[in-house]
Coordinates of C-alpha atoms and ligand atoms in Angstrom, one line a residue:
X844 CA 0.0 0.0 0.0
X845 CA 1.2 3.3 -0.9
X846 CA 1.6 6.3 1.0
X847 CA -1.7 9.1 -0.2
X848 CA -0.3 12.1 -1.0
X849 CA -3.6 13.7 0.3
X850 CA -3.8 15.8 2.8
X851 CA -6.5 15.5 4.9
X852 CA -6.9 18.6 7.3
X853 CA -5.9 21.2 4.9
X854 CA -6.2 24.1 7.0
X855 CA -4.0 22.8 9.7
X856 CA -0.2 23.0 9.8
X857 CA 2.3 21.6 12.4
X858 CA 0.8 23.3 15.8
X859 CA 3.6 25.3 17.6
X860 CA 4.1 26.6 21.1
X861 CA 3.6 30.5 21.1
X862 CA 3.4 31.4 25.0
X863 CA 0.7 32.4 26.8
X864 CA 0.0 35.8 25.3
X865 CA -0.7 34.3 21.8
X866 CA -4.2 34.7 20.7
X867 CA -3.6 32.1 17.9
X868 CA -6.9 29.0 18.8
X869 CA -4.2 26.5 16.9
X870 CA -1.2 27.5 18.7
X871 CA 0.3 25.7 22.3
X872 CA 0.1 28.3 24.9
X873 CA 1.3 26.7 27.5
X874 CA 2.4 22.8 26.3
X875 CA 6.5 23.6 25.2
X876 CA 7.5 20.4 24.6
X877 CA 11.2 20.8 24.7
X878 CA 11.5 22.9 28.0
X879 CA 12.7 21.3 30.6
X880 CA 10.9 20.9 34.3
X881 CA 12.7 18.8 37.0
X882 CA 15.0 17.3 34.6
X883 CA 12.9 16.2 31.9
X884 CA 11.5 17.8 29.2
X885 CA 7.5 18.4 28.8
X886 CA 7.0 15.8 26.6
X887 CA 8.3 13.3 28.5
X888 CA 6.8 14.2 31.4
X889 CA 3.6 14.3 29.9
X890 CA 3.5 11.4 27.0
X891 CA 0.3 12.6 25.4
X892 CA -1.5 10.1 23.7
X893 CA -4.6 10.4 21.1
X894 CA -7.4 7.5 21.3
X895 CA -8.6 6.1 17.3
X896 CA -11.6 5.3 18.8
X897 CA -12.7 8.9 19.3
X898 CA -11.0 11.0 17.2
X899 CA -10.5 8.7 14.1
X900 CA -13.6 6.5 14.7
X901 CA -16.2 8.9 17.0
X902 CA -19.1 10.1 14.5
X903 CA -20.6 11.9 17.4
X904 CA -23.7 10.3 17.9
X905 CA -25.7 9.9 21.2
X906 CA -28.4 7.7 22.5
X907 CA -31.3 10.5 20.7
X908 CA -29.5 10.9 17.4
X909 CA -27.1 9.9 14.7
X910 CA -23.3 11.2 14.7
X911 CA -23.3 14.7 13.0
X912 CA -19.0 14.7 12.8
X913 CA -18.0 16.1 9.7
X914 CA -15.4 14.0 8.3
X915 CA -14.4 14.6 4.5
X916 CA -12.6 11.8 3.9
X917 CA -15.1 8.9 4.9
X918 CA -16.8 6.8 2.2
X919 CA -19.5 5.7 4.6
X920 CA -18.3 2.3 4.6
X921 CA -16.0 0.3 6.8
X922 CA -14.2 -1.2 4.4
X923 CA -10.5 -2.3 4.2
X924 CA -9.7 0.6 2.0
X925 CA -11.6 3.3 4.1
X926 CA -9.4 1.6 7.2
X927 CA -6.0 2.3 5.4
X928 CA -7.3 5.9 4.9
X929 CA -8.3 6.4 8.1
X930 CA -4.8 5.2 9.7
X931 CA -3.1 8.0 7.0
X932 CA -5.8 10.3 9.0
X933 CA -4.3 9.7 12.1
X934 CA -0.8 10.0 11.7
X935 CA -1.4 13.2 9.6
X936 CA -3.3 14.5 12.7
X937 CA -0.9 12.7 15.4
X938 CA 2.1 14.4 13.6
X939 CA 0.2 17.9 13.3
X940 CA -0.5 18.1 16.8
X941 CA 2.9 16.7 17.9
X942 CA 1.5 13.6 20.0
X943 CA 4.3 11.2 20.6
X944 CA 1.5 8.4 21.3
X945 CA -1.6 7.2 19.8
X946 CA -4.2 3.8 21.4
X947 CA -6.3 1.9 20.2
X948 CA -9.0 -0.8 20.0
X949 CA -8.2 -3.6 17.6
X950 CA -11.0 -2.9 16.1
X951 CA -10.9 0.3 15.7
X952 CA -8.4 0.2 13.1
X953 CA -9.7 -2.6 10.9
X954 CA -13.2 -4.0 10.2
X955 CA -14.3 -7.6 11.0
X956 CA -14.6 -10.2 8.1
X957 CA -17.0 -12.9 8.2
X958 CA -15.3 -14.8 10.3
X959 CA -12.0 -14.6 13.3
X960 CA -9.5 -15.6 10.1
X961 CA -10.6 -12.9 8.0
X962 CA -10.6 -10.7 11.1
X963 CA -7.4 -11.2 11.8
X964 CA -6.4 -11.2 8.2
X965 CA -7.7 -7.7 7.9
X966 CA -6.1 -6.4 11.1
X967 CA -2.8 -7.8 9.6
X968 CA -3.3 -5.4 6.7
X969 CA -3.5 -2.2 9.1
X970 CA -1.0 -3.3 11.4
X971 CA 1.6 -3.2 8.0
X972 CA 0.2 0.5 7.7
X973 CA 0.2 1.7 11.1
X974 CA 4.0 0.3 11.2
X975 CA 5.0 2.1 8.3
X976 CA 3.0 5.2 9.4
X977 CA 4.8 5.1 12.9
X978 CA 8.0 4.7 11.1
X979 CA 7.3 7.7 9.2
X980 CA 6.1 9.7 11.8
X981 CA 8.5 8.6 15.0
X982 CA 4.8 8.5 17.0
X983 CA 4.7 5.4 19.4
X984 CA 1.4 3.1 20.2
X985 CA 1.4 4.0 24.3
X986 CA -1.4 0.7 24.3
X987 CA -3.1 -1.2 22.2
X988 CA -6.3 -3.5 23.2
X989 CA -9.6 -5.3 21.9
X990 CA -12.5 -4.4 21.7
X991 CA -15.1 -7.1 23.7
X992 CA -18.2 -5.0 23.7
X993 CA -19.4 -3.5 21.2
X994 CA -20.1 -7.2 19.3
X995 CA -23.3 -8.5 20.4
X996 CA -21.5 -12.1 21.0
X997 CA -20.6 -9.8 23.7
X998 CA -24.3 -9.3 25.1
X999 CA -23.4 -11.5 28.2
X1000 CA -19.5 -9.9 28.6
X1001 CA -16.2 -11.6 27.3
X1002 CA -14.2 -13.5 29.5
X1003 CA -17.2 -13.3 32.4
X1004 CA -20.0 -14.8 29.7
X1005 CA -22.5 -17.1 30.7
X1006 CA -21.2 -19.3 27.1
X1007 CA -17.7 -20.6 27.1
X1008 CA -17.8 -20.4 23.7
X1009 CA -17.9 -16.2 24.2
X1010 CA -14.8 -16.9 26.6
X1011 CA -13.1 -18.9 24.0
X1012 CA -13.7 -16.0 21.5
X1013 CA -12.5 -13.0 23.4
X1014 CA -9.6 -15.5 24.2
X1015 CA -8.4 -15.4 20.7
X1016 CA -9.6 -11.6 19.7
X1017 CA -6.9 -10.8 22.8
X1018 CA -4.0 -13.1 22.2
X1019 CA -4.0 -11.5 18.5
X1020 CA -4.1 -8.1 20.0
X1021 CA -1.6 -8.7 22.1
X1022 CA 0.6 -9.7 19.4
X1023 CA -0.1 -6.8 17.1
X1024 CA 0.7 -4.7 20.0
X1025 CA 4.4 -6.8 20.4
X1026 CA 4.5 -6.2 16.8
X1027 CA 3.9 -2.0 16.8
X1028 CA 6.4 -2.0 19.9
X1029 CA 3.3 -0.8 21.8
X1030 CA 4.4 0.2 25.4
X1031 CA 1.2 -1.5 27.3
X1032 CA -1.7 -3.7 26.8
X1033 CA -5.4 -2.5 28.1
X1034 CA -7.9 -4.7 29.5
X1035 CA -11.1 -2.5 30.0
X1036 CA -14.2 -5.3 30.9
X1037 CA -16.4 -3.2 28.5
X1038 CA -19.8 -5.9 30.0
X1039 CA -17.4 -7.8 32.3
X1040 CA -20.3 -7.8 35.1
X1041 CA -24.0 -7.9 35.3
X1042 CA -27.1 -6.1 34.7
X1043 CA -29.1 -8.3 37.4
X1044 CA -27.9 -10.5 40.2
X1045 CA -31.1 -12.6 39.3
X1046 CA -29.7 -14.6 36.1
X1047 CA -25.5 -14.0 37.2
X1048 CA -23.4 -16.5 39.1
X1049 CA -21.0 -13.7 40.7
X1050 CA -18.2 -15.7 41.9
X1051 CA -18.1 -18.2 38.4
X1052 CA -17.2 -15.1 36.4
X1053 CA -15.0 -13.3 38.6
X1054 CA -13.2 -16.6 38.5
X1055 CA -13.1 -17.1 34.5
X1056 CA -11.8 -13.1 34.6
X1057 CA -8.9 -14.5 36.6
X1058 CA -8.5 -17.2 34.4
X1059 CA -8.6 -15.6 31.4
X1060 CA -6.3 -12.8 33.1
X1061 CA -3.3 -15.5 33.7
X1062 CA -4.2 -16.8 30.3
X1063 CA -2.8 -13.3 28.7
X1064 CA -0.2 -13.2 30.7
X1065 CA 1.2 -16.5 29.6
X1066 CA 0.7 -15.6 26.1
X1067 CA 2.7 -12.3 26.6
X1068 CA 5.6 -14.3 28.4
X1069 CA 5.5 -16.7 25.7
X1070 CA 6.0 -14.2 23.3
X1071 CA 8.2 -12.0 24.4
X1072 CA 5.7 -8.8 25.1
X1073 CA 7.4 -6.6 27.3
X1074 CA 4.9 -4.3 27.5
X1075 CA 3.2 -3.1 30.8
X1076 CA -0.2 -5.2 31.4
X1077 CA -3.0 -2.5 32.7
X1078 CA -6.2 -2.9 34.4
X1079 CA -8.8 0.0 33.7
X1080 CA -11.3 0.6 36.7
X1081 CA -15.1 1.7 35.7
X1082 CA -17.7 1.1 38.1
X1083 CA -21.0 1.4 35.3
X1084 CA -21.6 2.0 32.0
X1085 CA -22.4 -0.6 29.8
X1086 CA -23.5 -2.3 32.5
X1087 CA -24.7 -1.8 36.1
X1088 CA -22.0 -2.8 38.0
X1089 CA -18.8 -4.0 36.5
X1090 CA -16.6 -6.3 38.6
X1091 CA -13.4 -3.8 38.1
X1092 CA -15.6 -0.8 39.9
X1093 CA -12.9 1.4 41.0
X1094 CA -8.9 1.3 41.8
X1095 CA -9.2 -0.7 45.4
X1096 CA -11.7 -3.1 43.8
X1097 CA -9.4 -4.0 41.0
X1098 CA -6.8 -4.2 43.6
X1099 CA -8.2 -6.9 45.3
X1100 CA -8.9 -8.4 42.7
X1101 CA -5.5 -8.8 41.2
X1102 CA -4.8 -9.8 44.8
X1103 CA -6.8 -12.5 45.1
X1104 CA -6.0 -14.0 41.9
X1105 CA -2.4 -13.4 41.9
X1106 CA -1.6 -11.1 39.6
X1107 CA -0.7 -7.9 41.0
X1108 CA 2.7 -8.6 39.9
X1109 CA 1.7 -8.6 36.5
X1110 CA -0.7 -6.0 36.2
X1111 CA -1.0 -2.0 36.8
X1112 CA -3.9 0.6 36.6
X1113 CA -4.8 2.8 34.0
X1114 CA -6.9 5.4 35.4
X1115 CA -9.9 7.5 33.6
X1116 CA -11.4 10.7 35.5
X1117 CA -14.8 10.4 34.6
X1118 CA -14.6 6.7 35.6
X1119 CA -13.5 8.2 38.9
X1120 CA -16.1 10.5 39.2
X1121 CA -18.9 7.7 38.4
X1122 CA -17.6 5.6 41.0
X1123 CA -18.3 8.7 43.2
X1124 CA -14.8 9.1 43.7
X1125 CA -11.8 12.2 42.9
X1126 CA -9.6 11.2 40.4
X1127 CA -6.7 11.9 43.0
X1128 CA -8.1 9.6 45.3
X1129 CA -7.9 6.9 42.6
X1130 CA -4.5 7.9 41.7
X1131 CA -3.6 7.8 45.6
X1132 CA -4.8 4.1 46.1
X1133 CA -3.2 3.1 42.8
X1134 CA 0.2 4.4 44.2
X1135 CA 0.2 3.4 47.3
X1136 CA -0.1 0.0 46.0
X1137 CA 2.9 0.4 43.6
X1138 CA 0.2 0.1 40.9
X1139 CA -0.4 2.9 39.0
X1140 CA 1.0 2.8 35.7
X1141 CA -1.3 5.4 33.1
X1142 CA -4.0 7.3 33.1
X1143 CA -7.1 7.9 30.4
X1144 CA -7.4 12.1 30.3
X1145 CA -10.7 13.4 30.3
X1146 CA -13.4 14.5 32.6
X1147 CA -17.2 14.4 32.9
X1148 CA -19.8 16.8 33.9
X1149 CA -20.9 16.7 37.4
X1150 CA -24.3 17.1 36.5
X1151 CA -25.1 14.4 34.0
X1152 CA -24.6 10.4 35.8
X1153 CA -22.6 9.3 32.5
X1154 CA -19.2 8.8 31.2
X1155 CA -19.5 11.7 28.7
X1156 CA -15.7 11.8 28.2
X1157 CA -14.6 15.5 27.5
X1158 CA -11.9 16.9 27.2
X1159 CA -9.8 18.2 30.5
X1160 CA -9.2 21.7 31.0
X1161 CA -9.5 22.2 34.7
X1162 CA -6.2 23.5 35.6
X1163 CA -7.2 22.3 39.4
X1164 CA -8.2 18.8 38.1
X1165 CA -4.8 18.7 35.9
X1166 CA -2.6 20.2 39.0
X1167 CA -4.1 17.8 41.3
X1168 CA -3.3 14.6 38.8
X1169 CA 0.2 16.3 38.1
X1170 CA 0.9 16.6 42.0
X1171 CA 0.6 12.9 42.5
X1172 CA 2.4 11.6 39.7
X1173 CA 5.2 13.9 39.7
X1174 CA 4.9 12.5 43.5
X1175 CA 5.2 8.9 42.3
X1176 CA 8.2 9.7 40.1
X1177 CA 6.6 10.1 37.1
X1178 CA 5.3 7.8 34.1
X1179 CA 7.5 5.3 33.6
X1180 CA 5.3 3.1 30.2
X1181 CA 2.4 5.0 30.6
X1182 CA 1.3 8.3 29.7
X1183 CA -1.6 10.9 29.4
X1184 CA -4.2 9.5 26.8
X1185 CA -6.6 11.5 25.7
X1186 CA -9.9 9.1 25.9
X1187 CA -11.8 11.9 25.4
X1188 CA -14.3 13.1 22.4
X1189 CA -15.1 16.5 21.0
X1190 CA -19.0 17.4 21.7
X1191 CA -21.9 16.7 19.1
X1192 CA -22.1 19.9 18.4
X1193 CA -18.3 20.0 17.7
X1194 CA -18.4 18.8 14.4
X1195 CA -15.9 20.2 12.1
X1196 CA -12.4 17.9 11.5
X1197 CA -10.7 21.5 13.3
X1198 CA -12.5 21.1 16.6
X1199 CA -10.6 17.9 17.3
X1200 CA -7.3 20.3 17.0
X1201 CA -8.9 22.5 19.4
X1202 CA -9.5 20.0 21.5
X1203 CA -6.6 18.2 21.7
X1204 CA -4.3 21.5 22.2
X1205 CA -6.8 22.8 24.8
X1206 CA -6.1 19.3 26.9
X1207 CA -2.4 19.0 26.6
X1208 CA -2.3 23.2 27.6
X1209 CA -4.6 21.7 30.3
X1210 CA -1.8 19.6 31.7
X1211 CA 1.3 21.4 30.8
X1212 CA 0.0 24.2 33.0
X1213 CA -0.9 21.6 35.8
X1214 CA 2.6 20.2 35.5
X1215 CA 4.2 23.8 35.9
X1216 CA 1.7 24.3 39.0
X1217 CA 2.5 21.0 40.6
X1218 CA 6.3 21.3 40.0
X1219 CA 6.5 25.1 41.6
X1220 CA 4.4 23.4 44.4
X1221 CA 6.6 21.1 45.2
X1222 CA 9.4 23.2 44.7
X1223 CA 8.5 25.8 47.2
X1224 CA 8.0 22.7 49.3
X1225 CA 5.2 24.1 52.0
X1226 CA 3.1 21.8 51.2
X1227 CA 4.9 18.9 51.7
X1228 CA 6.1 20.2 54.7
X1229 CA 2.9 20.6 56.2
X1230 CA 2.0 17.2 55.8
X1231 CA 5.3 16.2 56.8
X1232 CA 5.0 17.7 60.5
X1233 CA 1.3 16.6 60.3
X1234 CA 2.4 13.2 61.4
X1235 CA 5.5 14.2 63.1
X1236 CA 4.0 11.9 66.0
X1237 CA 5.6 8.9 64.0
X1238 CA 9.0 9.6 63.9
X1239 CA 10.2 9.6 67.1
X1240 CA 8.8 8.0 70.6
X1241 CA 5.6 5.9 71.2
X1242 CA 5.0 6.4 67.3
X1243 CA 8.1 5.3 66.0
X1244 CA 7.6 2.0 68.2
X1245 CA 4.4 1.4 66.8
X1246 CA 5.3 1.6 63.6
X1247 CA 8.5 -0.6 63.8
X1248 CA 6.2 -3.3 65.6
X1249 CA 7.4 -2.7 69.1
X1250 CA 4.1 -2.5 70.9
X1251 CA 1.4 -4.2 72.1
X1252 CA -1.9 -4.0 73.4
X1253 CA -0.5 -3.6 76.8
X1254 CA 2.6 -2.0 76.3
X1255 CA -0.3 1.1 74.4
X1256 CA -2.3 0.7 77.6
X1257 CA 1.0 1.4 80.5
X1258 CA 2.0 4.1 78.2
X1259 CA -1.0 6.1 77.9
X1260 CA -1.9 5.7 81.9
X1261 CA 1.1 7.1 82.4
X1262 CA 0.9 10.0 80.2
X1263 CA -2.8 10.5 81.3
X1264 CA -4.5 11.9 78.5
X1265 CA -3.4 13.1 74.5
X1266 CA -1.0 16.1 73.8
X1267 CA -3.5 18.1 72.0
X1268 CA -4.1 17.7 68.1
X1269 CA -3.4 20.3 65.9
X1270 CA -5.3 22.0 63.0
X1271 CA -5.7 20.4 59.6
X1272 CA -5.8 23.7 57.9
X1273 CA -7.5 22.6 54.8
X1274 CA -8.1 25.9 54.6
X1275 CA -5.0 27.2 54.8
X1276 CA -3.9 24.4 52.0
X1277 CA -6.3 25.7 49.3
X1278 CA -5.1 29.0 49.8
X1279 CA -1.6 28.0 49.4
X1280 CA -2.7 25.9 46.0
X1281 CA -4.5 29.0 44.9
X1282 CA -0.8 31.0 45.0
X1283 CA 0.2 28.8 42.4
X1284 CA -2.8 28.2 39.9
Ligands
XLS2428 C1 -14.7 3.3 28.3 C2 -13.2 3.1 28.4 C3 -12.5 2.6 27.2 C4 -11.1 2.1 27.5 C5 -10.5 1.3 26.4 O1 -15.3 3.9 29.1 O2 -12.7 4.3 28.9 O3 -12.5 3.7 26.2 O4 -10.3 3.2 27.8 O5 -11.2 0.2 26.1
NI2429 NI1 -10.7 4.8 29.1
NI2430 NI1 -14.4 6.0 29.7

């Protein structure tokens, strides 16, 4: 297949950083790639990553009407041809905006045949176009994964159907992605359990399909081993939405569930805001668990809307919301295969090929400035401080014992009649905290 020597968002060159006095809606104001912030530069800091599924693939429709996107270049058919155009779409617009990562479904990229050959034949074909495309472009797949919803042999969920048969399926649909990942040099695999839980406890054996998820969990992990994938295995939390409860509901469910089936070692989270937010959770509060478990490995960028119950996926551009996320991975060290992907889609009404550029670029502004914020936070160092002294108690005395093991019951009991009664606590200025934040946003 050759290289088009169309051009597909005409309008649109390479976007550039221009500061934040430029007035220009297609220019970076705040997202400088090359500067440099506690020793690395923006871009690796930040690893921004486009999703195929909505910006190549989303035609904008919702559960009252059709998709309105304006896309020029479709044929209005999914054929193999439209497929290959549609990868020359995405690097054009991955290399415009300057994203060093793109994601995707495996079938987002390439249509199904009539039957799992054909499938696979067909995502063979794209796979030799999105190799030559990255190639090209120097833009790396941050993860790849399959998609085990949207069929309806996927009515009952994937590896937690009711049919072995459907197990069977999604079995094979992920041991090919998996290898077309190893094959694009992807940096992760994604397992999102799109139905993987139930819409009614009445017709679902709970504890059979939490056990085929493990099962089918080891399964991929095998296959990656016996490939040679070397690629970071993620877990993405969502509580709702296809279904009403999904067995990997937020970061401590999935936690324990990697627990109990003995693959923690093997796995990491990829956290989504607006998951977070339907779980009735922050997203720092995700990220927090995730890292206090050595577990959090990347995270899906978008937000929702407070007042609608659904994953509606838009684009970040809450500087506290960015700061906050910025402030706990910069605390964890940083991304080390993951990055900041952009599962996120431009609104109905946002229909015009542009408005994903303005989308993108309002996003990765979005986080450059929280990563600026969050690395002249922890510079001045006030905060940390505070929290620091806040459990001062620890370090030396009756706290030090306790945490070193040195204490029982009764040894807690002879010190505290001694001592009569607590030195009085002091203030948790939360207060006094958001102020300090609000010096720096
Ligand atoms: C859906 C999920 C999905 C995963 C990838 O809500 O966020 O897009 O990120 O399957
Ligand atoms: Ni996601
Ligand atoms: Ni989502």
């Amino acid at each position: 297949m050759k290289r088009q020597a169309k051009e597909f968002f005409p309008g649109v060159s390479k976007i550039q950083y221009e500061g934040p006095k430029s007035k220009n809606p297609l220019a970076f104001k705040h997202y400088n790639p090359d500067e440099v912030l506690d020793g690395k530069t923006m871009k690796e800091h930040l690893r921004f990553s486009v999703t195929y599924w909505h910006t190549i693939r989303g035609q904008l429709s919702d559960m009252f009407g059709v998709g309105t996107a304006i896309r020029p270049w479709e044929d209005g058919t999914n054929s193999l041809t439209m497929a290959e155009t549609r990868a020359r779409v995405a690097f054009e617009f991955l290399e415009k905006l300057g994203s060093p990562f793109y994601a995707f479904h495996d079938r987002d990229v390439a249509p199904e045949g009539k039957d799992l050959s054909e499938t696979n034949k067909n995502l063979d074909s794209i796979v030799k176009v999105l190799k030559e495309e990255q190639k090209r472009t120097g833009v790396r797949l941050l993860w790849g994964t399959a998609c085990l919803f949207v069929h309806p042999r996927f009515a009952h969920g994937a590896a937690t159907s009711c049919n072995a048969d459907v197990f069977a399926y999604a079995a094979a649909q992920v041991k090919k992605a998996i290898e077309v990942t190893h094959e694009l040099n992807g940096a992760g695999y994604v397992f999102w359990g799109g139905r993987e839980g139930y819409s009614t406890l009445l017709n679902t054996n709970l504890k059979r399909e939490m056990d085929h998820l493990g099962r089918f969990l080891h399964l991929a992990v095998d296959h990656k081993k016996a490939i040679g994938f070397k690629g970071q295995f993620y877990i993405e939390p969502k509580p709702k939405e296809p279904t009403k409860h999904q067995y990997d509901s937020d970061a401590a469910a999935c936690l324990n569930f990697l627990r109990e089936y003995d693959l923690l070692k093997d796995f990491k989270l990829n956290l989504e805001t607006n998951h977070a937010t339907l779980a009735g959770h922050t997203m720092q509060h995700e990220l927090e668990v995730a890292i206090a478990a050595g577990a959090l490995g990347s995270i899906d960028a978008n937000t929702g809307d407070l007042l609608l119950g659904w994953d509606t996926d838009q684009f970040p551009t809450n500087i506290y919301l960015t700061t906050e996320i910025m402030l706990s991975i910069l605390g964890m060290g940083g991304f080390k295969t993951g990055g900041t992907n952009f599962d996120a889609k431009v609104r109905r009404e946002s229909f015009e090929p542009v408005d994903l550029f303005y989308a993108h670029i309002g996003g990765m502004d979005a986080f450059a400035r929280g990563l600026k914020i969050a690395a002249a936070i922890r510079k001045d160092g006030r905060l940390a401080e505070f929290v620091r002294k806040r459990y001062s108690s620890w370090d030396t005395g009756i706290g030090a014992k306790i945490e070193a093991g040195q204490c029982d019951l009764k040894a807690l009991e002879a010190y505290m009649l001694k001592k009569g009664d607590i030195t009085p606590n002091t203030s948790g200025r939360q207060e006094f905290l958001e102020n300090l934040i609000n010096e720096f946003v």
